[in-house]
Coordinates of C-alpha atoms in Angstrom, one line a residue:
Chain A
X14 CA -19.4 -16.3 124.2
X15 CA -22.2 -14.3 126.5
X16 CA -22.2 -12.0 123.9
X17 CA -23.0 -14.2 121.6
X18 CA -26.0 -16.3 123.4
X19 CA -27.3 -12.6 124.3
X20 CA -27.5 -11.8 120.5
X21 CA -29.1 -15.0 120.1
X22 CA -31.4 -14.6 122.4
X23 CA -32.7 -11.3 120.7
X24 CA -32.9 -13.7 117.9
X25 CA -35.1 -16.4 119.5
X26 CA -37.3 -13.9 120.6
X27 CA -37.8 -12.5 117.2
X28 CA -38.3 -16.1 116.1
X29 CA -41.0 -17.0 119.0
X30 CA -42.6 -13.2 117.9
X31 CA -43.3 -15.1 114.4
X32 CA -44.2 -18.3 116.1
X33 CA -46.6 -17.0 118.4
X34 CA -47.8 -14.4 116.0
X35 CA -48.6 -17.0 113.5
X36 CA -50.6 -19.2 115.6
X37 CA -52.8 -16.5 117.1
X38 CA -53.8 -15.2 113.6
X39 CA -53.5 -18.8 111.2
X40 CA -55.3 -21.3 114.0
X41 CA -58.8 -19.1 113.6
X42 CA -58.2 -18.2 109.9
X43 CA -57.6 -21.4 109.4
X44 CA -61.3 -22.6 110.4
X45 CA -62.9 -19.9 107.9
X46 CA -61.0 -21.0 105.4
X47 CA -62.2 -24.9 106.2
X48 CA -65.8 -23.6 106.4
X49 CA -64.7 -22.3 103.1
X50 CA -63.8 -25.2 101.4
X51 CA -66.6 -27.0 102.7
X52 CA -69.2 -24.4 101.7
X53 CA -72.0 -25.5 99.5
X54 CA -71.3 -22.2 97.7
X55 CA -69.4 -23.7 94.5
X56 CA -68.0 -20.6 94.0
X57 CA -66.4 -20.0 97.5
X58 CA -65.4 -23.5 97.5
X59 CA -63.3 -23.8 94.3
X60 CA -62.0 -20.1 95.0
X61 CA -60.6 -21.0 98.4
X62 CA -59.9 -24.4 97.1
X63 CA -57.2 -22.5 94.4
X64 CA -55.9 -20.2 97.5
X65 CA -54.7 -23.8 99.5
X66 CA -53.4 -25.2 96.1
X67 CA -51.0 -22.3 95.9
X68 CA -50.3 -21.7 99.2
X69 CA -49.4 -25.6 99.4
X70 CA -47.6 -26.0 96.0
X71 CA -45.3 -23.4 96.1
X72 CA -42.6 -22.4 98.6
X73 CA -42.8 -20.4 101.6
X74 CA -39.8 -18.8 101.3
X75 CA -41.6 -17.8 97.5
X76 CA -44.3 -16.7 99.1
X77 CA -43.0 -14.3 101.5
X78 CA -41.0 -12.6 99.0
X79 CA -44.1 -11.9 97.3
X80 CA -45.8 -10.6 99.9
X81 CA -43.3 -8.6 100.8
X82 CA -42.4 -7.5 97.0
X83 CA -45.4 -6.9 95.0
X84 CA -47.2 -4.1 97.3
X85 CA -43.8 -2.3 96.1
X86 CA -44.4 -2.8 92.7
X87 CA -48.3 -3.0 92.5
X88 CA -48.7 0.3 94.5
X89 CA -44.9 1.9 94.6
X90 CA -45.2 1.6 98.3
X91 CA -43.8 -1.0 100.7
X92 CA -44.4 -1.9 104.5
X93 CA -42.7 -3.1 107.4
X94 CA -40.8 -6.4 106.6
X95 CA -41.9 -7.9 110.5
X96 CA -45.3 -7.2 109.3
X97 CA -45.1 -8.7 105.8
X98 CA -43.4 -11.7 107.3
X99 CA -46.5 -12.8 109.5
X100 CA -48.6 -11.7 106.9
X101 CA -46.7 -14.5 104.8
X102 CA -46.6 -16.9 107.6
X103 CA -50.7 -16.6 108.1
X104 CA -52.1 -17.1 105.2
X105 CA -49.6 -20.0 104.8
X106 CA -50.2 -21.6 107.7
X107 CA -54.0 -20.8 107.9
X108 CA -53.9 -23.3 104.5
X109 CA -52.6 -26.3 106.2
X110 CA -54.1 -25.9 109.6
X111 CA -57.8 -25.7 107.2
X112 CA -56.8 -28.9 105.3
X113 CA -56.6 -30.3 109.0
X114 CA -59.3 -29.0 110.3
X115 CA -61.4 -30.1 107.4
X116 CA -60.3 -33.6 108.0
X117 CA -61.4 -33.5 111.8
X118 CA -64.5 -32.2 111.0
X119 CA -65.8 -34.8 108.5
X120 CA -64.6 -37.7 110.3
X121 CA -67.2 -36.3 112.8
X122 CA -70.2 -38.6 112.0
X123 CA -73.1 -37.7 111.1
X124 CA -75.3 -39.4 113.6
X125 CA -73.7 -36.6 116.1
X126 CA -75.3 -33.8 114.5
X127 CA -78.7 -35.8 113.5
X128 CA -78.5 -36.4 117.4
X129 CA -78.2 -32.6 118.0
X130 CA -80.9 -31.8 116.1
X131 CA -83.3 -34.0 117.3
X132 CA -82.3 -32.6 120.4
X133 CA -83.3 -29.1 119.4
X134 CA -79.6 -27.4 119.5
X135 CA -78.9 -24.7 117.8
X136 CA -76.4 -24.5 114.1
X137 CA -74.0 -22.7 116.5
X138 CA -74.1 -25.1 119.8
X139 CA -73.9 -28.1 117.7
X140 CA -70.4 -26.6 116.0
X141 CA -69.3 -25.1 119.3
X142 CA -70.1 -27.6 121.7
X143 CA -70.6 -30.9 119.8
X144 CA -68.5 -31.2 116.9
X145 CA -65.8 -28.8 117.9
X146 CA -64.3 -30.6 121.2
X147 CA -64.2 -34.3 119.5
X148 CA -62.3 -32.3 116.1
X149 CA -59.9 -30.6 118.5
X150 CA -58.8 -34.0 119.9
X151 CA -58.9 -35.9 116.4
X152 CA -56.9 -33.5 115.1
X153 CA -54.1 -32.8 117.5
X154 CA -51.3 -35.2 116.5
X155 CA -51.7 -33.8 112.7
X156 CA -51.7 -30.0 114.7
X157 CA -48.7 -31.4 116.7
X158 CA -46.4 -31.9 113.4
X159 CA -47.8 -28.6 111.4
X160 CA -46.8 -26.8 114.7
X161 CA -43.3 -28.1 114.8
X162 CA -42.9 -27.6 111.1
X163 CA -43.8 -23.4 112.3
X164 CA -40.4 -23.4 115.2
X165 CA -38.1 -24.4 111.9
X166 CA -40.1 -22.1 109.0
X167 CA -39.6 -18.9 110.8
X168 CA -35.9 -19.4 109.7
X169 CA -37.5 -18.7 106.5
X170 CA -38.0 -14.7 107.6
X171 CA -34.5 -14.0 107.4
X172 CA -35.3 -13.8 103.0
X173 CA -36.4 -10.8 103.5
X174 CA -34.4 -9.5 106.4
X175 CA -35.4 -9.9 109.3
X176 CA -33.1 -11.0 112.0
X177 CA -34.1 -14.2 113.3
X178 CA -32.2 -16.5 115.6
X179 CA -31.2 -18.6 112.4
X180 CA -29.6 -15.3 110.6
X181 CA -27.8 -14.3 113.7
X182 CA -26.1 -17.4 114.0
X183 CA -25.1 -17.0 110.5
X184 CA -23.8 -13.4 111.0
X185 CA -21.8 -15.0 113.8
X186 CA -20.3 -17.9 112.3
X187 CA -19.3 -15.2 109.3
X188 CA -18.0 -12.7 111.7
X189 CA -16.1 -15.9 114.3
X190 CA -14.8 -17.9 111.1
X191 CA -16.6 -20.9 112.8
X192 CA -19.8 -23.2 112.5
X193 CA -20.4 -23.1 116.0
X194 CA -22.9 -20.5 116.3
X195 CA -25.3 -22.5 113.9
X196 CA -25.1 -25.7 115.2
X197 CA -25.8 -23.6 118.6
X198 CA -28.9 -22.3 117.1
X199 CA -29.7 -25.9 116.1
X200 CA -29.7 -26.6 120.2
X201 CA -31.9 -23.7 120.3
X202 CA -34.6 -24.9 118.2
X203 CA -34.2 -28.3 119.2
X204 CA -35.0 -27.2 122.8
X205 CA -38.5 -25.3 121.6
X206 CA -39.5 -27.7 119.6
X207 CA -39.5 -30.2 122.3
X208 CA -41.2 -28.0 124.5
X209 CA -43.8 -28.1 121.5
X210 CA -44.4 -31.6 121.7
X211 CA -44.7 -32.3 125.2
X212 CA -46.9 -29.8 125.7
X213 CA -48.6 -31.4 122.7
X214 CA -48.1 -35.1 124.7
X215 CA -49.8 -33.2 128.1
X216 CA -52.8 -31.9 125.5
X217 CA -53.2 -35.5 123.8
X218 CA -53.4 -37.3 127.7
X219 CA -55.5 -34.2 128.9
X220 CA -57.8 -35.3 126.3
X221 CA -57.6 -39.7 126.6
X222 CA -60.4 -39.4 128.8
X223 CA -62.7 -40.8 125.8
X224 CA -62.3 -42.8 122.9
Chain B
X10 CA -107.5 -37.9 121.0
X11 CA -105.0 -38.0 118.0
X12 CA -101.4 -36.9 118.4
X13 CA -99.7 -37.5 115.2
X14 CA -101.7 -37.2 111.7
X15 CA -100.0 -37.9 108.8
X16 CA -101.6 -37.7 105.4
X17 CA -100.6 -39.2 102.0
X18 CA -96.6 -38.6 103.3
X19 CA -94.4 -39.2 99.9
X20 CA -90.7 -39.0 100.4
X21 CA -88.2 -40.1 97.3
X22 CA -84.1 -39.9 97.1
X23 CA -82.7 -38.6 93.9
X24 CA -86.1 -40.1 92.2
X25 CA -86.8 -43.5 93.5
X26 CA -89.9 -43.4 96.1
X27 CA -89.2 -44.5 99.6
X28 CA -92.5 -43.5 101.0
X29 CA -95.4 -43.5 98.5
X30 CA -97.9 -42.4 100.2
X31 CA -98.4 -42.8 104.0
X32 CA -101.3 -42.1 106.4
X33 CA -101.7 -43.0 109.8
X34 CA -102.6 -41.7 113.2
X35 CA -101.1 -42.3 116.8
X36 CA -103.1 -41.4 119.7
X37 CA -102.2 -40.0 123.1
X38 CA -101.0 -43.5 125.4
X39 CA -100.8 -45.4 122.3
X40 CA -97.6 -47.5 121.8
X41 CA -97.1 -48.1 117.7
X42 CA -95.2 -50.6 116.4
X43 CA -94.0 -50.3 112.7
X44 CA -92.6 -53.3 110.9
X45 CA -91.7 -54.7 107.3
X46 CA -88.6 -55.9 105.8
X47 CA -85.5 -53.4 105.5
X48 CA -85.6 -50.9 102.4
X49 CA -89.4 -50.5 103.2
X50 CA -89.3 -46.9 104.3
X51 CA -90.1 -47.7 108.3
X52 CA -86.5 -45.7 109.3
X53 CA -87.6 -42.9 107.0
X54 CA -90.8 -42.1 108.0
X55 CA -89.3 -41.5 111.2
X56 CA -87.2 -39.9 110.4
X57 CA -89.8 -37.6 108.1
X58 CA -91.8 -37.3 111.4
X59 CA -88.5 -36.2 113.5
X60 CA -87.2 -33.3 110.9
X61 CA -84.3 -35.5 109.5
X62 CA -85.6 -35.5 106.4
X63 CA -87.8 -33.3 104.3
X64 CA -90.9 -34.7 102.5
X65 CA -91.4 -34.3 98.9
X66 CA -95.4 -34.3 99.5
X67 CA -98.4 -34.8 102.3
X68 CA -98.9 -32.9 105.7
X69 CA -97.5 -33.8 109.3
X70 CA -99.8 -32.5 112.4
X71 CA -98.4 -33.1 115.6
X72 CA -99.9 -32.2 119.1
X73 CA -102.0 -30.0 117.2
X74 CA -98.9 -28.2 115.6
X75 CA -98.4 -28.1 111.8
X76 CA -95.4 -29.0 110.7
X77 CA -96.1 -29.5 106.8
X78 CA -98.8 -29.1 104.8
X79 CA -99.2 -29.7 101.3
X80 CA -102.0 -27.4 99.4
X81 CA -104.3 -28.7 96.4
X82 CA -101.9 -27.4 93.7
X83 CA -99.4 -30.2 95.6
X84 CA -97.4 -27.0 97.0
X85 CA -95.3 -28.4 100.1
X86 CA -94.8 -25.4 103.0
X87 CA -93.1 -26.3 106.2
X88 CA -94.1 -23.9 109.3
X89 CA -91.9 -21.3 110.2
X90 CA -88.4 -22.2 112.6
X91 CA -90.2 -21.3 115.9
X92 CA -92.8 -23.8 114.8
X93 CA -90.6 -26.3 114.2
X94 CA -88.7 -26.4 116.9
X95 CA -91.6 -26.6 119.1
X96 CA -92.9 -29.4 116.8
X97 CA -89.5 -31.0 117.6
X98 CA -89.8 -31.1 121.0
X99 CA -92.5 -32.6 121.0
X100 CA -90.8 -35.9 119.7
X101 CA -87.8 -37.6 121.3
X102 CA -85.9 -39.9 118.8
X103 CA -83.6 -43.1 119.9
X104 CA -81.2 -44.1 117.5
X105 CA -80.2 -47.4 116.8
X106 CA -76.6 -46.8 117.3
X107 CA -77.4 -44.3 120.2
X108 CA -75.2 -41.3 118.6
X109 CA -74.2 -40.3 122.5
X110 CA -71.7 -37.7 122.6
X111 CA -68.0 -39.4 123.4
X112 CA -66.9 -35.9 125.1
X113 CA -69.3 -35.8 127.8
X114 CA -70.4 -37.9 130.7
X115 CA -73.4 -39.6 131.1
X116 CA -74.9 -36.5 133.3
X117 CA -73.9 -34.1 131.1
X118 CA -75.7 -36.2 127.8
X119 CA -78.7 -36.2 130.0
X120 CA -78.4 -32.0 130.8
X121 CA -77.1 -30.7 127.9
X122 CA -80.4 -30.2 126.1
X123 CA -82.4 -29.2 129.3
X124 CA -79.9 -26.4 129.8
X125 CA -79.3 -25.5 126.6
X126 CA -82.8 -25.9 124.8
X127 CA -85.0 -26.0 127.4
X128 CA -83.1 -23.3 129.5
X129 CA -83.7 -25.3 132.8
X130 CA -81.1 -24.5 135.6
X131 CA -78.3 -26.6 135.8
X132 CA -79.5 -27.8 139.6
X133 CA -83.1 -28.6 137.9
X134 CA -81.3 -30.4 134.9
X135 CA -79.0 -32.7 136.5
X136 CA -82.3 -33.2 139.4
X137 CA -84.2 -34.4 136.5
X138 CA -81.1 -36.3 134.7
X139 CA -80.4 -38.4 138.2
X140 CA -83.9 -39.2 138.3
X141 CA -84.0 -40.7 135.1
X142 CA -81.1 -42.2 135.6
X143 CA -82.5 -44.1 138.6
X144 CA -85.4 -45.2 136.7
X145 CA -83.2 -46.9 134.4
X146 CA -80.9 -48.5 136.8
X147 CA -78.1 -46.6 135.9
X148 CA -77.2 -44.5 139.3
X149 CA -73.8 -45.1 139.7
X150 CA -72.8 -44.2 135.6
X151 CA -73.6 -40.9 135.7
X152 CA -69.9 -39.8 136.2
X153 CA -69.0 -42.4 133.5
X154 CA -68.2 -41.7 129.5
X155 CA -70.5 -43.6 126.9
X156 CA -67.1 -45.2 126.0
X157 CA -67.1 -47.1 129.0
X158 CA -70.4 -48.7 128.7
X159 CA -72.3 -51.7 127.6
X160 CA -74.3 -51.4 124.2
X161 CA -77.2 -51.9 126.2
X162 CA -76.5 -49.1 128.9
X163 CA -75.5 -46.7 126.3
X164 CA -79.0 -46.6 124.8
X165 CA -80.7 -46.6 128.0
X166 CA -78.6 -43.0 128.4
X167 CA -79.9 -42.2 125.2
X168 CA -83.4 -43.4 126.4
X169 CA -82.6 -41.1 128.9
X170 CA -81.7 -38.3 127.2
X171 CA -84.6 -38.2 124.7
X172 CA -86.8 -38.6 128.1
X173 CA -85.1 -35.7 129.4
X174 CA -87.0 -33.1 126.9
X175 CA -90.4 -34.7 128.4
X176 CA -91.3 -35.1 124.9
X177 CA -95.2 -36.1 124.4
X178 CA -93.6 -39.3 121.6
X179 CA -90.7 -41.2 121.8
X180 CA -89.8 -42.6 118.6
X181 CA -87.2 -45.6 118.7
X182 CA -85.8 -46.1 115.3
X183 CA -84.5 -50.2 115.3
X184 CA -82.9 -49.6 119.2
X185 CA -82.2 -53.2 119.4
X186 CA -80.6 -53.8 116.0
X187 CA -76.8 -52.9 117.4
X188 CA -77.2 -55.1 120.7
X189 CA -76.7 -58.6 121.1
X190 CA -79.6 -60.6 122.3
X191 CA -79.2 -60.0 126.0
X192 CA -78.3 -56.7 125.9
X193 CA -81.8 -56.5 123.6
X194 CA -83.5 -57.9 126.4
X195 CA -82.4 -55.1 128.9
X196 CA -84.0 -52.6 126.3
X197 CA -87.3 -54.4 125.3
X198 CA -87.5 -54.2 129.6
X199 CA -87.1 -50.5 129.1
X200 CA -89.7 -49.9 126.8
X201 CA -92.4 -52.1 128.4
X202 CA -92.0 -50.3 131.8
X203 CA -92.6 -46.9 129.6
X204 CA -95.3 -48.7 127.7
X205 CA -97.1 -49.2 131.4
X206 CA -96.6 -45.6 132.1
X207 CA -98.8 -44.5 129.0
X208 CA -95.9 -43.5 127.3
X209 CA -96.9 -42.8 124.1
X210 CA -94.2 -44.3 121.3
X211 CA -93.6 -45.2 117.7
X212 CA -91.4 -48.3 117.5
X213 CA -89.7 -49.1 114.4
X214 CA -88.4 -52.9 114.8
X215 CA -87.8 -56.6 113.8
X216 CA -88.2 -58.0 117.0
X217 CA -91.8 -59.4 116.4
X218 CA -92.3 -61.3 119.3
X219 CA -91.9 -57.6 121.0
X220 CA -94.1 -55.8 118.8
X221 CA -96.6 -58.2 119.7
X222 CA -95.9 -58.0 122.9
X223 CA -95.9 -54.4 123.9
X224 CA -98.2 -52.5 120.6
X225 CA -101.5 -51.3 120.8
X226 CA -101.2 -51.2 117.1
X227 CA -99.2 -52.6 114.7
X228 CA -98.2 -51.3 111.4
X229 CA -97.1 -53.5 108.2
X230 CA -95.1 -51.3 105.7
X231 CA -93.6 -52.8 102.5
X232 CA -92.0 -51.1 99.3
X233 CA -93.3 -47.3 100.8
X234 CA -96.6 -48.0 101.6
X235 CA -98.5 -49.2 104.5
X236 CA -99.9 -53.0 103.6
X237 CA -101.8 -54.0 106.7
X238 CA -102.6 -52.3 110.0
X239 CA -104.3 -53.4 113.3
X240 CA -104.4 -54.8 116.5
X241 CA -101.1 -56.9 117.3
X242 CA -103.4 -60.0 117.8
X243 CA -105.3 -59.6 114.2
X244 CA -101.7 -58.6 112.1
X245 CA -99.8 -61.4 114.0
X246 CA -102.3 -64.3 113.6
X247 CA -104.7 -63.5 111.1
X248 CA -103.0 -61.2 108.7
X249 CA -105.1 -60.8 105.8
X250 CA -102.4 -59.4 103.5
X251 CA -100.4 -62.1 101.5
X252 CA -97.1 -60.0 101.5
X253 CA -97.5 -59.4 105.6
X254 CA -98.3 -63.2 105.1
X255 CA -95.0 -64.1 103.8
X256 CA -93.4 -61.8 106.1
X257 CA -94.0 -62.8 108.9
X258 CA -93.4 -66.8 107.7
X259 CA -90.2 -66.2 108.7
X260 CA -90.3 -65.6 112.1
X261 CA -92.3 -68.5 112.6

């Protein structure tokens, strides 16, 4: 039994790597590729408006097979499967977390940045200190379920081998002739992803200080 | 001395004119009232003046800066950014719906622009900010979030926060129109005790009895155009035009 929460453990660690990796890389991508879609530039705009339609309407677990596969049989060469994974996960992720963005941004009205301008702020200020802060809280029960959906996805990195918390309850529960070990891992996840959303709840409150 | 010159200002969305020609002048301690009935292009000439909009034609001069000008082959050229934004500053805008921003407090409205635009010290900014604020009764908000105001003490913030930039015009686009009538009250107050100061400001508005009231001038605008201009007494009981006529039957 210690042996096996200690090889889980090694697991869930692997699986937060993904989680955290994912996040640091997808939440900023995922603003260019808002500003993207929003761009004036018809071009950029239907181009990144076709890289959210696939990254939306096909699989994850697709997609990182992909990205993992096709260096191999584009160029003959392949790469580490850790890094393909959070490659896979980010430009996943960075698609949803854009369509989110995008929504927080244009509920912003327009009187705020007519308001800024008359004031004489800069392009930048206006984004940065204006329209950013009131999008971040807007958008945080939307972030909140996307984030959540991240804990249970990295089960997906196990299609291309990497050892996540999910696969090493599987090798387990082959190995012990039992279930246990994966409804254990279901504990585990349970117990992140409410971690998630309180911190989520403490972020939302932090934030109730205007409507 | 004149402050504002416009000249044969021509403004049109997706084809249809809105402003077909205007002219006018404002001078330095003059208060300017513009009215006409909605849809007459009052809203958009301020905002023309105020860099919200671009005009299709005519030249813009204020405190001796040009901001557009328009040469005889009908060529429109705006001054370069520098130009503009000190052409900016030299007007304050209040909205009709104030457009505060929810995520900061009533102080940090006020010093946002001072310290960020104006580069003032945050000491000087929030020195100037509680002065204002005391001027327009509204010490003991400052830690307060527009959300928790009254209609009519979130556009005296904004009054303050346009006032904040020391602009040489304030322009008030309809501040009244989102305020019930006591609340309106509390605002005409506002601009009447700036009026007295020499303010000089460009009032777009339906409440007649303050235009009256308060203008050095009055302006009559209808259908893009300006019909009738002149003092309050001659427009408001004498007006000579039959539309401003029939207008102004109605708030009889």
């Amino acid at each position: 039994m210690g042996q096996l929460l200690l090889q889980m453990l090694v697991g869930t660690i692997t699986s937060l790597k993904i989680f955290a990796l994912t996040l640091l890389f997808a939440l900023p991508l995922g603003m260019l590729v808002a500003k993207g879609r929003m761009s004036k530039n018809r071009l950029v705009s239907k181009l990144v408006n076709t890289y959210i339609m696939i990254m939306r309407g096909t699989p994850l677990i697709l997609q990182l097979i992909f990205v993992y596969f096709a260096p191999y049989y584009i160029f003959g060469t392949s790469y580490d499967r850790f890094t393909a994974v959070i490659v896979g996960f980010v430009i996943n992720y960075a698609a949803y977390f854009a369509e989110i963005y995008r929504g927080g941004i244009q509920a912003i009205p327009k009187g705020q940045y007519e308001a800024s301008q008359v004031l004489g702020f800069t392009k930048v200020h206006t984004f940065t200190h204006i329209v950013c802060p009131q999008v971040l809280k807007r958008i945080i029960p939307a972030m909140g379920n996307e984030v959540i959906t991240l804990v249970k996805d990295t089960a997906l990195a196990q299609t291309i081998g990497v050892a996540e918390l999910f696969r090493v309850a599987q090798n387990a529960s082959a190995r012990q002739f039992s279930t246990m070990p994966i409804f254990l891992a279901g504990v585990f996840y349970f117990i992140m992803n409410g971690l998630v959303s309180k911190s989520f709840d403490v972020l939302e409150k932090k934030l109730n200080y205007y409507n | 001395m004149s402050i504002i010159t416009v000249k044969d200002l021509k403004k049109g969305f997706d084809g249809l004119g809105v402003l077909k020609g205007i002219s006018f002048t404002l001078n330095k301690g003059e208060v300017l009232s513009i009215i006409g009935p909605s849809g007459s292009g009052k809203s958009t000439l301020l905002r023309c003046l105020n860099q919200l909009e671009n005009v299709d034609s005519g030249s813009i001069t204020i405190c001796s800066d040009v901001m557009v000008q328009t040469d005889e082959k009908g060529l429109v050229s705006y001054s370069d950014k520098k130009i503009l934004q000190t052409v900016r500053l030299h007007l304050g805008l209040v909205f009709q719906n104030f457009n505060l921003f929810p995520h900061m407090n009533v102080l940090r409205n006020i010093t946002e622009a001072q310290m960020h635009v104006l580069k003032t010290s945050k000491e000087e900014a929030e020195k100037n900010a509680r002065r204002l604020l005391n001027k327009l009764g509204l010490s003991d908000k400052e830690k307060a979030y527009p959300c928790q105001l009254s209609g009519g003490q979130q556009q005296r913030v904004s009054i303050a926060r346009a006032l904040a930039l020391n602009p040489e015009v304030l322009c008030f686009d309809e501040p009244t129109s989102a305020l019930d009538p006591e609340l309106t009250g509390e605002i005409l107050r506002v601009i009447k005790d700036l009026a007295k100061e020499k303010m000089t400001m460009i009032v777009v508005t339906h409440e007649m009895a303050f235009a009256r009231d308060i203008s050095d001038r009055v302006i009559f605008m209808d259908d893009g155009l300006i019909v009738e201009e002149g003092k309050p007494e001659e427009l408001f009981n004498n007006p000579k035009n039959v539309r401003t006529q029939k207008f102004l039957q109605r708030y009889e």
